[in-house]
Amino acid sequence: MTMAVNALRTGRLARCLPGCLQAVLGTALLMPAVALAGWDELNMTVGVTDLSAEVHSLHMRIFWICCLIGAGVFGVMIASMFLHRKSRGVKPATFHESTKVEIVWTVVPLLILVAMAIPAAKVLIKMEDFSDSEMSIKVTGYQWRWHYDYLDEGIAFYSALAPEQDLARQRGAEYGLEQFGDAYLRDVDNELVVPTGVKIRFLNTAADVIHSWWVPDLALKKDAIPGFINENWATINEPGVYRGKCAELCGRDHGFMPIVVRAVTPEEFQVWADEQRASAMAAAETQHHPRDLATLMASGEGVYSANCASCHQQEGQGIPGIFPAIAGSDVATGNIEDHVAMVLHGVDGTAMTAWSGALTDAEIASVVTYQRNAFGNEAGDSVQPLDVRAMRSTALNDANELDLGVSR
Amino acid sequence: MSADNAHDGVTHHAPGDHAPEHGHGDHDEHGPASGMMRWITTTNHKDIGSLYLWFSLIMFFIGGAMALVIRAELFQPGIQIVDPMFFNSMTTMHALVMIFGVVMPAFVGLANWMIPMMIGAPDMALPRLNNWSFWIMPFAFAILLSTLFMDSGGPAGGWTLYPPLSLQMGDSFAFVIFAIHFMGISSVMGSINIVATIFNMRAPGVTFMKMPMFVWTWLITAYLLIATIPVLAGAVTMLLTDRYFGTSFFSAAGGGDPVMFQHIFWFFGHPEVYILILPAFGIISSIIPTFARKPLFGYDSMVYATASIAFLSFIVWAHHMFTTGMPLAGSLFFMMSTMLISVPTGVKVFNWVATMWRGAMTFETPMLFAIGFVIMFTIGGLSGLMLAITPADIQYHDTYFVVAHFHYVLVPGAIYSIMAATYYWLPKWTGNMYDETLGKWHFWISTVFVNVLFFPMHFVGLAGMNRRIPDYSLQFADWNMVASIGAFGFGFSQLLFVWIVIKCVRGGKKATAEVWEGARGLEWTVPSPAPYHTFETAPDITKHMVR
Amino acid sequence: MSSPSADAYYVPHAARWPIVGSIGLFVFFWGFANWLNDRPLGKETFFLGVIVLVVMMFGWFGTVIRESESGTYNGQVDTSFRMCMMWFIFSEVMFFAAFFGALFYARVFSGPWLGGDGGGGAGVTNEVLYQGFNYVWPSNGPDRIGGEFMQMGWFGLPLINTLLLLTSGLTCTFAHHAIRHGERKKMVKWLAATCALGFIFVGLQAYEYYHAYHGLNLKMSSGIYGSTFFMLTGFHGFHVTMGAIMLLVVMFRGMKSHFTANNHFAFEAAAWYWHFVDVVWLGLFVFVYLL
Ligand code: HEA
Ligand code: HEA
Ligand code: CUA
Ligand SMILES: [Cu+2]
């Protein structure tokens, strides 16, 4: 046994040292080479918060440690493969155990791990400190869009994949995806606008299935779980547009659920917030005005492709076995009140969520009217925003605005 | 139990199924019966081993074909070939088939073939149960795969079946759940059989600390299976009742929690990934000493390391859940316990390297695959270690970095070990040497392509491409194209493997009993091909031959 | 043992029952899935599967019993059987562990989180989503799924059931002592008592369920409490039924003069199983009913 250790320690090792070194250096040299070739785009982003920078440097540190370990192990292996091959006429040694080396290669890795765990724990503890936030935004995941609710500002809206990209991805590659450049699948209709330099607390939850709100530049990723709130926070240092995506498989269009955070200075944010409130007021004022069939159909088409087409499809054909067709649907050609009720309250335990919270009376009126008179459906009737408002309040008792998960 | 009370006198096996009438303990040499019924009714561990291995090979091509659908869709940005829903069910099915239909059955097949031979037993402890364990698999997979042809499509919520998403599945939901129950029954029975065989069937003199590493690793794996598969069964049963019987295990509205499923699932799921790698460790520990012509370095520490890995695997599960909003203490605990697993795994890697050190190595195909395993498994292990670092994992989680990690440990890990084992023992099984030149080609082509396939996934993952998506942003296009080329290259080079195996079964240079110059172990004392019944009389254990 | 091949490890050839078992399970699962989806013939297929499985068990166990009675098995085969049973029971323990785990998790973690206790986002969850919801076990969640219900107390039926099962554990042990002394008749008597206690237990359990549904409005759909209550006690009840049937079979075999003082593995297997359901019940009694 001691012989074995000696062999490892002395002569043999020295003889093969050049080989080892070569291998180690070779591997180590390769890395910077990769780094020069546009490594930035292939590596984790440094991001724009203090924490994201810390996460990045933690990542780089463990990465290099792993590279070194790998280089060491592979170096010795490769050296051995060159030196100790039968074709060189070597005789096999017979040593086969050594408690000493076993202890060494148990303890040394352990120490390396401790060295990794300490900084990791520090960063983690910082991440979990939610105190002293200055602003809270509730983020709710829906299949397949996000809802943002600025809890103190009284602003709330939905945010989904930008319509022209949504069309593009449904039509496939021939549509010319290049026109969108790197933003393909990463633009939304309504961006989340936030101020810089403010500790923002995000409260993640979901309405149907689990989603995950992930913005790499903010080093934020936390699951949005139906029925629970998960906290998350960020203080953004620089104004800019930061893109992210839903990171938890949430069904058919999980890949099409982008996030865009636009960080602006606090002053700009105030301006934006005021605008939002003003336009919301204006929309509320006019939304119950009566409209004719053509107007409803026109606006309905927009609502439909933004909200419903991802499941029921652009042509209303649905996906057999998963999402029912609207074309020829009994609901969409039958009693109009049932149709409105279905859209308002959804169907428990299915992907068809309640839309009462998501859409305004005008939107629901348009989309229902549209569904009844498009795709070859010829119900011929229409429903007015005021009617929807009426149905909403009569059915309010058994409707739950935010459907909490599947409860079947 | 020690081997000293392994039973003397239990030296030969009794003949046929009507033994009571005519058996006098002397043999009527039962060869295999012929025709279909031979395979359906066989109780012979070698037959059953072969069945498992062939089954696994077929499933490998089915699961692989699904992977190729995934890679074909991801060849370019935009949706070209399949509907996103079908894409998701390909991802889900690919994983279920590869894990439950390929790697696990292949390992059980190897266990069937080799464990009785390695410990000098006449057969498995419970031969009829053994037959049943196998013959469940085709039926279970018939149910699972049939869901792809149902109206509502196959399971599309990921192999992890997280609710509430998995509850949205159409009618095929119940079929998927029952298919999992069905497979579970097979795994548990198979493992029980292996445990009983190892405890009860060792020839006199084969003590625990003389068992080949492959037997040790399987013993421990069998325990992991017996302890975790029932937990998976419980988890999917709860899914079933949530869906069909109105329970609220995973719904907050009723006081449950969707994340609870994840805890239960990963309590099974994490040990499961070691189920997929421990037998591989055993295989590698058999092959490297043979071709280094030097005994395995640190046998005892290998045993303890394997046991430590198994133990630790039960207390690390929530490292798959760092983004679910666990309490801080939980995150810290699971981070550190996960990191700890690197230590015993490192011991194994170091011991393999020390076994090679100052040996007299030759590089036949099994050795090539074994070395490929050690290197690429270590790459996968190191990325696993990176994933264990919670703050960083929050960024890695659900990206292709994770996909790269687990494919490195699974494909050039588990799959390579199975390839290595096949080349290593094929002469023993068939009596013929396989075509060494083709074998080497198979190794080199596979190794080039597997890295082309999986290495770029690290990059796109870090750069922000998330997993389980059928379409991606343009900046990931180049590397995805590279990976897809690698996938097709790797996939089609496996046809070479099939060809080599078939060629070897049909003929070739005759193999000697020992086959490999440096081989040790009881399996090399019997002629090649191994006779239908081995060790009807317990073998004479010389120290040299056991391990 | 005087059998001709007593010194050999018995390796059967050409087993036909396993494939029957596989087909049975296939039909069973296929039928069950169709039944759950309200598809035609689902129920019928399910029961067909059950029949095939029962036939398979009769056939398979019959073969094993015949082989055993004719002395084909030696001590080593016996050990294999024992290990098989032991680890099978262990796997069952783990199955129950999953459900106990769910119970603990809901009671200790997720429940209080919904109610606003505990660290992390817990307080916020309650504040934002469930204002006014106060979590107390037993709970059916913030949405009061299944409506108001009453908890199943531990006093009364559950206590009686506990005593029944504990007694049956004793009678089972008496039966074991009897057969160890070669007193087969006595064994049959004690076994009869054990089975009777077992079936009374199941009967009372059924009555308890009836009472829960109709008296307490406690249903499987009564939120997490109903879920854990019925799944734990239900699977346990199912296992008691299985165990009692096993004991019954052993009893009939005893009546047919099977088993000797040192060859009665089937008895022991059934007895272990019985003790296992016993222990699980104690866990249930403490964690489901008492606490
Ligand atoms: C065979 C299968 C296998 C194996 C062996 C492993 C091994 C390991 N895995 Fe992996 N893992 C998977 C299969 C496997 N994994 C799968 C399938 C998933 C994804 C599941 C899904 O979500 O679908 C996954 C996901 C996964 C995650 C979750 C990622 C996420 O979703 O965010 C994590 C996080 O900690 C992790 C960690 C580890 C670690 C630490 C090891 C360790 O065991 C590795 C230990 C090995 C080494 C470290 C290398 C050798 C050691 C040395 C050379 C010694 C020196 C080393 C040091 C001092 C550090 N794995
Ligand atoms: C042992 C397990 C195992 C194995 C061996 C593999 C092997 C492969 N895997 Fe798999 N994979 C998983 C386990 C495994 N995988 C798991 C657990 C997941 C996670 C699933 C989830 O997210 O839920 C996953 C997910 C996964 C993804 C991510 C999908 C997504 O997130 O959407 C991808 C993408 O590239 C992929 C690719 C591949 C490829 C190209 C191979 C190749 O190695 C395959 C080799 C190919 C062949 C062998 C094909 C041979 C076929 C032919 C030559 C054609 C002829 C055909 C016939 C004759 C029928 N896998
Ligand atoms: Cu939402 Cu993925
Ligand atoms: Cu894991």
PDB file of C-alpha atoms and ligand atoms in Angstrom, chain B residues 270 273 319-320, ligand 4:
ATOM      1  CA  HIS B 270     -33.757  12.193  -7.407  1.00  0.00           C
ATOM      2  CA  VAL B 273     -31.400   9.430 -11.374  1.00  0.00           C
ATOM      3  CA  HIS B 319     -32.582  20.866  -5.547  1.00  0.00           C
ATOM      4  CA  HIS B 320     -35.015  20.499  -8.423  1.00  0.00           C
TER       5      HIS B 320
HETATM    6 CU    CU D   4     -31.642  15.470  -8.608  1.00  0.00          CU
END
